[in-house]
Amino acid sequence: MNLEDLVRLRRARDRMDREYAEPLDVTALARGAHMSPGHFSRSFRAAFGETPYSYLMTRRVERAKALLRRGDLSVTEVCFAVGCTSLGSFSTRFTELVGESPSAYRARDHGDTAALPACISKIHSRPVKNGDPRTPPLP
């Protein structure tokens, strides 16, 4: 993969970080990266270790966790606020990444992590699929 492609892929990833609540799809992201959807998906996975969809959903779940911890929005409102259009798909993906349903996560006491700096909390609370050990658990 050449440097030019990596720059375009990084811009697409940055766009997903910024516009996670927008209706992004592989076709739109690939168009922005000046690649075909197939080439974009394969290149993104080779560069970042996950598919564009998986990366975007992880970002959305990460933002959803923050909104659910606040407790002032319903699970449905959070689902739509982070850009998901299906409550069922959102709940399934959230449960897959976090290990509990959005409702259970929202109902749980989050006071133990309130004292942690945001930069540390974000690292340790990043959702990972199937208990992937890339991130150590909070003490």
PDB file of C-alpha atoms in Angstrom:
ATOM      1  CA  MET A   1       0.000   0.000   0.000  1.00  0.00           C
ATOM      2  CA  ASN A   2       1.403   3.371  -0.940  1.00  0.00           C
ATOM      3  CA  LEU A   3       1.648   6.446   1.269  1.00  0.00           C
ATOM      4  CA  GLU A   4      -0.998   8.312  -0.728  1.00  0.00           C
ATOM      5  CA  ASP A   5      -3.562   5.563  -0.039  1.00  0.00           C
ATOM      6  CA  LEU A   6      -2.692   5.575   3.659  1.00  0.00           C
ATOM      7  CA  VAL A   7      -3.254   9.323   3.819  1.00  0.00           C
ATOM      8  CA  ARG A   8      -6.682   8.907   2.198  1.00  0.00           C
ATOM      9  CA  LEU A   9      -7.595   6.063   4.538  1.00  0.00           C
ATOM     10  CA  ARG A  10      -6.552   8.128   7.555  1.00  0.00           C
ATOM     11  CA  ARG A  11      -8.753  10.981   6.347  1.00  0.00           C
ATOM     12  CA  ALA A  12     -11.677   8.576   5.989  1.00  0.00           C
ATOM     13  CA  ARG A  13     -11.072   7.272   9.508  1.00  0.00           C
ATOM     14  CA  ASP A  14     -10.870  10.835  10.832  1.00  0.00           C
ATOM     15  CA  ARG A  15     -14.148  11.574   9.050  1.00  0.00           C
ATOM     16  CA  MET A  16     -15.779   8.615  10.819  1.00  0.00           C
ATOM     17  CA  ASP A  17     -14.483   9.956  14.145  1.00  0.00           C
ATOM     18  CA  ARG A  18     -15.945  13.409  13.440  1.00  0.00           C
ATOM     19  CA  GLU A  19     -19.155  12.480  11.636  1.00  0.00           C
ATOM     20  CA  TYR A  20     -20.026   9.215  13.435  1.00  0.00           C
ATOM     21  CA  ALA A  21     -23.659  10.336  13.830  1.00  0.00           C
ATOM     22  CA  GLU A  22     -24.085  11.012  10.105  1.00  0.00           C
ATOM     23  CA  PRO A  23     -25.399   8.360   7.686  1.00  0.00           C
ATOM     24  CA  LEU A  24     -21.982   7.133   6.542  1.00  0.00           C
ATOM     25  CA  ASP A  25     -21.606   4.053   4.387  1.00  0.00           C
ATOM     26  CA  VAL A  26     -18.679   2.381   2.654  1.00  0.00           C
ATOM     27  CA  THR A  27     -19.664   3.806  -0.734  1.00  0.00           C
ATOM     28  CA  ALA A  28     -19.613   7.406   0.536  1.00  0.00           C
ATOM     29  CA  LEU A  29     -16.369   6.883   2.449  1.00  0.00           C
ATOM     30  CA  ALA A  30     -14.736   5.201  -0.552  1.00  0.00           C
ATOM     31  CA  ARG A  31     -15.832   8.035  -2.821  1.00  0.00           C
ATOM     32  CA  GLY A  32     -14.214  10.524  -0.431  1.00  0.00           C
ATOM     33  CA  ALA A  33     -11.014   8.469  -0.484  1.00  0.00           C
ATOM     34  CA  HIS A  34     -11.093   8.243  -4.322  1.00  0.00           C
ATOM     35  CA  MET A  35     -11.264   4.436  -4.230  1.00  0.00           C
ATOM     36  CA  SER A  36     -13.759   1.805  -5.236  1.00  0.00           C
ATOM     37  CA  PRO A  37     -15.819   0.463  -2.304  1.00  0.00           C
ATOM     38  CA  GLY A  38     -14.149  -2.963  -2.498  1.00  0.00           C
ATOM     39  CA  HIS A  39     -10.628  -1.578  -2.649  1.00  0.00           C
ATOM     40  CA  PHE A  40     -11.427   0.874   0.149  1.00  0.00           C
ATOM     41  CA  SER A  41     -12.751  -1.871   2.444  1.00  0.00           C
ATOM     42  CA  ARG A  42      -9.814  -4.191   1.796  1.00  0.00           C
ATOM     43  CA  SER A  43      -7.278  -1.384   2.216  1.00  0.00           C
ATOM     44  CA  PHE A  44      -8.933  -0.055   5.373  1.00  0.00           C
ATOM     45  CA  ARG A  45      -8.863  -3.498   6.962  1.00  0.00           C
ATOM     46  CA  ALA A  46      -5.226  -4.008   5.981  1.00  0.00           C
ATOM     47  CA  ALA A  47      -4.246  -0.621   7.404  1.00  0.00           C
ATOM     48  CA  PHE A  48      -6.308  -0.575  10.615  1.00  0.00           C
ATOM     49  CA  GLY A  49      -7.108  -4.207  11.366  1.00  0.00           C
ATOM     50  CA  GLU A  50     -10.889  -3.930  11.087  1.00  0.00           C
ATOM     51  CA  THR A  51     -13.509  -3.172   8.475  1.00  0.00           C
ATOM     52  CA  PRO A  52     -14.798   0.381   8.012  1.00  0.00           C
ATOM     53  CA  TYR A  53     -18.229  -0.699   9.323  1.00  0.00           C
ATOM     54  CA  SER A  54     -16.705  -2.270  12.427  1.00  0.00           C
ATOM     55  CA  TYR A  55     -14.616   0.840  13.093  1.00  0.00           C
ATOM     56  CA  LEU A  56     -17.623   3.140  12.697  1.00  0.00           C
ATOM     57  CA  MET A  57     -19.839   1.001  14.943  1.00  0.00           C
ATOM     58  CA  THR A  58     -17.123   0.903  17.607  1.00  0.00           C
ATOM     59  CA  ARG A  59     -16.985   4.708  17.538  1.00  0.00           C
ATOM     60  CA  ARG A  60     -20.772   4.892  17.779  1.00  0.00           C
ATOM     61  CA  VAL A  61     -20.878   2.488  20.716  1.00  0.00           C
ATOM     62  CA  GLU A  62     -18.085   4.425  22.401  1.00  0.00           C
ATOM     63  CA  ARG A  63     -20.130   7.646  22.114  1.00  0.00           C
ATOM     64  CA  ALA A  64     -23.296   5.800  23.151  1.00  0.00           C
ATOM     65  CA  LYS A  65     -21.621   4.628  26.353  1.00  0.00           C
ATOM     66  CA  ALA A  66     -20.864   8.232  27.284  1.00  0.00           C
ATOM     67  CA  LEU A  67     -24.472   9.295  26.602  1.00  0.00           C
ATOM     68  CA  LEU A  68     -25.885   6.349  28.532  1.00  0.00           C
ATOM     69  CA  ARG A  69     -23.674   7.131  31.549  1.00  0.00           C
ATOM     70  CA  ARG A  70     -25.269  10.596  31.721  1.00  0.00           C
ATOM     71  CA  GLY A  71     -28.649   8.917  32.141  1.00  0.00           C
ATOM     72  CA  ASP A  72     -30.803  11.705  30.722  1.00  0.00           C
ATOM     73  CA  LEU A  73     -31.584  10.011  27.387  1.00  0.00           C
ATOM     74  CA  SER A  74     -33.434   6.780  26.693  1.00  0.00           C
ATOM     75  CA  VAL A  75     -31.683   3.947  24.883  1.00  0.00           C
ATOM     76  CA  THR A  76     -33.725   4.733  21.769  1.00  0.00           C
ATOM     77  CA  GLU A  77     -32.705   8.402  21.870  1.00  0.00           C
ATOM     78  CA  VAL A  78     -29.053   7.412  22.276  1.00  0.00           C
ATOM     79  CA  CYS A  79     -29.339   4.963  19.377  1.00  0.00           C
ATOM     80  CA  PHE A  80     -30.489   7.702  17.010  1.00  0.00           C
ATOM     81  CA  ALA A  81     -28.151  10.332  18.495  1.00  0.00           C
ATOM     82  CA  VAL A  82     -25.095   8.274  17.546  1.00  0.00           C
ATOM     83  CA  GLY A  83     -26.290   7.681  13.990  1.00  0.00           C
ATOM     84  CA  CYS A  84     -27.819   4.218  14.170  1.00  0.00           C
ATOM     85  CA  THR A  85     -31.143   3.723  12.414  1.00  0.00           C
ATOM     86  CA  SER A  86     -32.144   0.376  13.913  1.00  0.00           C
ATOM     87  CA  LEU A  87     -32.570  -0.065  17.653  1.00  0.00           C
ATOM     88  CA  GLY A  88     -32.246  -3.838  17.277  1.00  0.00           C
ATOM     89  CA  SER A  89     -28.946  -3.654  15.378  1.00  0.00           C
ATOM     90  CA  PHE A  90     -27.628  -1.014  17.777  1.00  0.00           C
ATOM     91  CA  SER A  91     -28.537  -3.101  20.837  1.00  0.00           C
ATOM     92  CA  THR A  92     -27.034  -6.249  19.344  1.00  0.00           C
ATOM     93  CA  ARG A  93     -23.755  -4.539  18.445  1.00  0.00           C
ATOM     94  CA  PHE A  94     -23.609  -2.708  21.801  1.00  0.00           C
ATOM     95  CA  THR A  95     -24.101  -5.973  23.688  1.00  0.00           C
ATOM     96  CA  GLU A  96     -21.503  -7.714  21.516  1.00  0.00           C
ATOM     97  CA  LEU A  97     -18.889  -5.025  22.200  1.00  0.00           C
ATOM     98  CA  VAL A  98     -19.670  -4.092  25.798  1.00  0.00           C
ATOM     99  CA  GLY A  99     -20.885  -7.404  27.185  1.00  0.00           C
ATOM    100  CA  GLU A 100     -24.218  -6.084  28.443  1.00  0.00           C
ATOM    101  CA  SER A 101     -27.290  -4.523  26.903  1.00  0.00           C
ATOM    102  CA  PRO A 102     -27.569  -0.731  26.564  1.00  0.00           C
ATOM    103  CA  SER A 103     -30.379  -0.743  29.151  1.00  0.00           C
ATOM    104  CA  ALA A 104     -28.289  -2.692  31.656  1.00  0.00           C
ATOM    105  CA  TYR A 105     -25.296  -0.426  31.008  1.00  0.00           C
ATOM    106  CA  ARG A 106     -27.440   2.697  31.503  1.00  0.00           C
ATOM    107  CA  ALA A 107     -28.930   1.356  34.758  1.00  0.00           C
ATOM    108  CA  ARG A 108     -25.543   0.419  36.251  1.00  0.00           C
ATOM    109  CA  ASP A 109     -23.780   2.766  38.681  1.00  0.00           C
ATOM    110  CA  HIS A 110     -20.882   4.492  36.916  1.00  0.00           C
ATOM    111  CA  GLY A 111     -19.634   6.405  39.942  1.00  0.00           C
ATOM    112  CA  ASP A 112     -16.451   4.319  40.223  1.00  0.00           C
ATOM    113  CA  THR A 113     -15.099   5.713  36.955  1.00  0.00           C
ATOM    114  CA  ALA A 114     -16.162   9.310  37.555  1.00  0.00           C
ATOM    115  CA  ALA A 115     -12.863  10.164  39.294  1.00  0.00           C
ATOM    116  CA  LEU A 116     -10.729   8.932  36.407  1.00  0.00           C
ATOM    117  CA  PRO A 117      -9.354  11.493  33.936  1.00  0.00           C
ATOM    118  CA  ALA A 118     -11.242  11.350  30.624  1.00  0.00           C
ATOM    119  CA  CYS A 119      -8.131  10.276  28.685  1.00  0.00           C
ATOM    120  CA  ILE A 120      -7.657   7.227  30.935  1.00  0.00           C
ATOM    121  CA  SER A 121     -11.343   6.382  31.091  1.00  0.00           C
ATOM    122  CA  LYS A 122     -11.601   6.493  27.294  1.00  0.00           C
ATOM    123  CA  ILE A 123      -8.700   4.067  26.839  1.00  0.00           C
ATOM    124  CA  HIS A 124     -10.045   1.549  29.320  1.00  0.00           C
ATOM    125  CA  SER A 125     -13.700   1.816  28.356  1.00  0.00           C
ATOM    126  CA  ARG A 126     -13.217   1.476  24.600  1.00  0.00           C
ATOM    127  CA  PRO A 127     -15.556  -1.233  23.396  1.00  0.00           C
ATOM    128  CA  VAL A 128     -13.796  -4.302  22.010  1.00  0.00           C
ATOM    129  CA  LYS A 129     -15.402  -7.228  20.252  1.00  0.00           C
ATOM    130  CA  ASN A 130     -15.666 -10.558  22.082  1.00  0.00           C
ATOM    131  CA  GLY A 131     -13.516  -9.519  25.029  1.00  0.00           C
ATOM    132  CA  ASP A 132     -10.476  -8.860  22.837  1.00  0.00           C
ATOM    133  CA  PRO A 133      -7.562  -8.350  25.271  1.00  0.00           C
ATOM    134  CA  ARG A 134      -6.128  -5.336  23.408  1.00  0.00           C
ATOM    135  CA  THR A 135      -7.155  -3.050  26.261  1.00  0.00           C
ATOM    136  CA  PRO A 136      -6.554  -4.000  29.903  1.00  0.00           C
ATOM    137  CA  PRO A 137      -9.566  -3.830  32.217  1.00  0.00           C
ATOM    138  CA  LEU A 138     -10.003  -1.010  34.716  1.00  0.00           C
ATOM    139  CA  PRO A 139      -8.559  -1.732  38.163  1.00  0.00           C
TER     140      PRO A 139
END
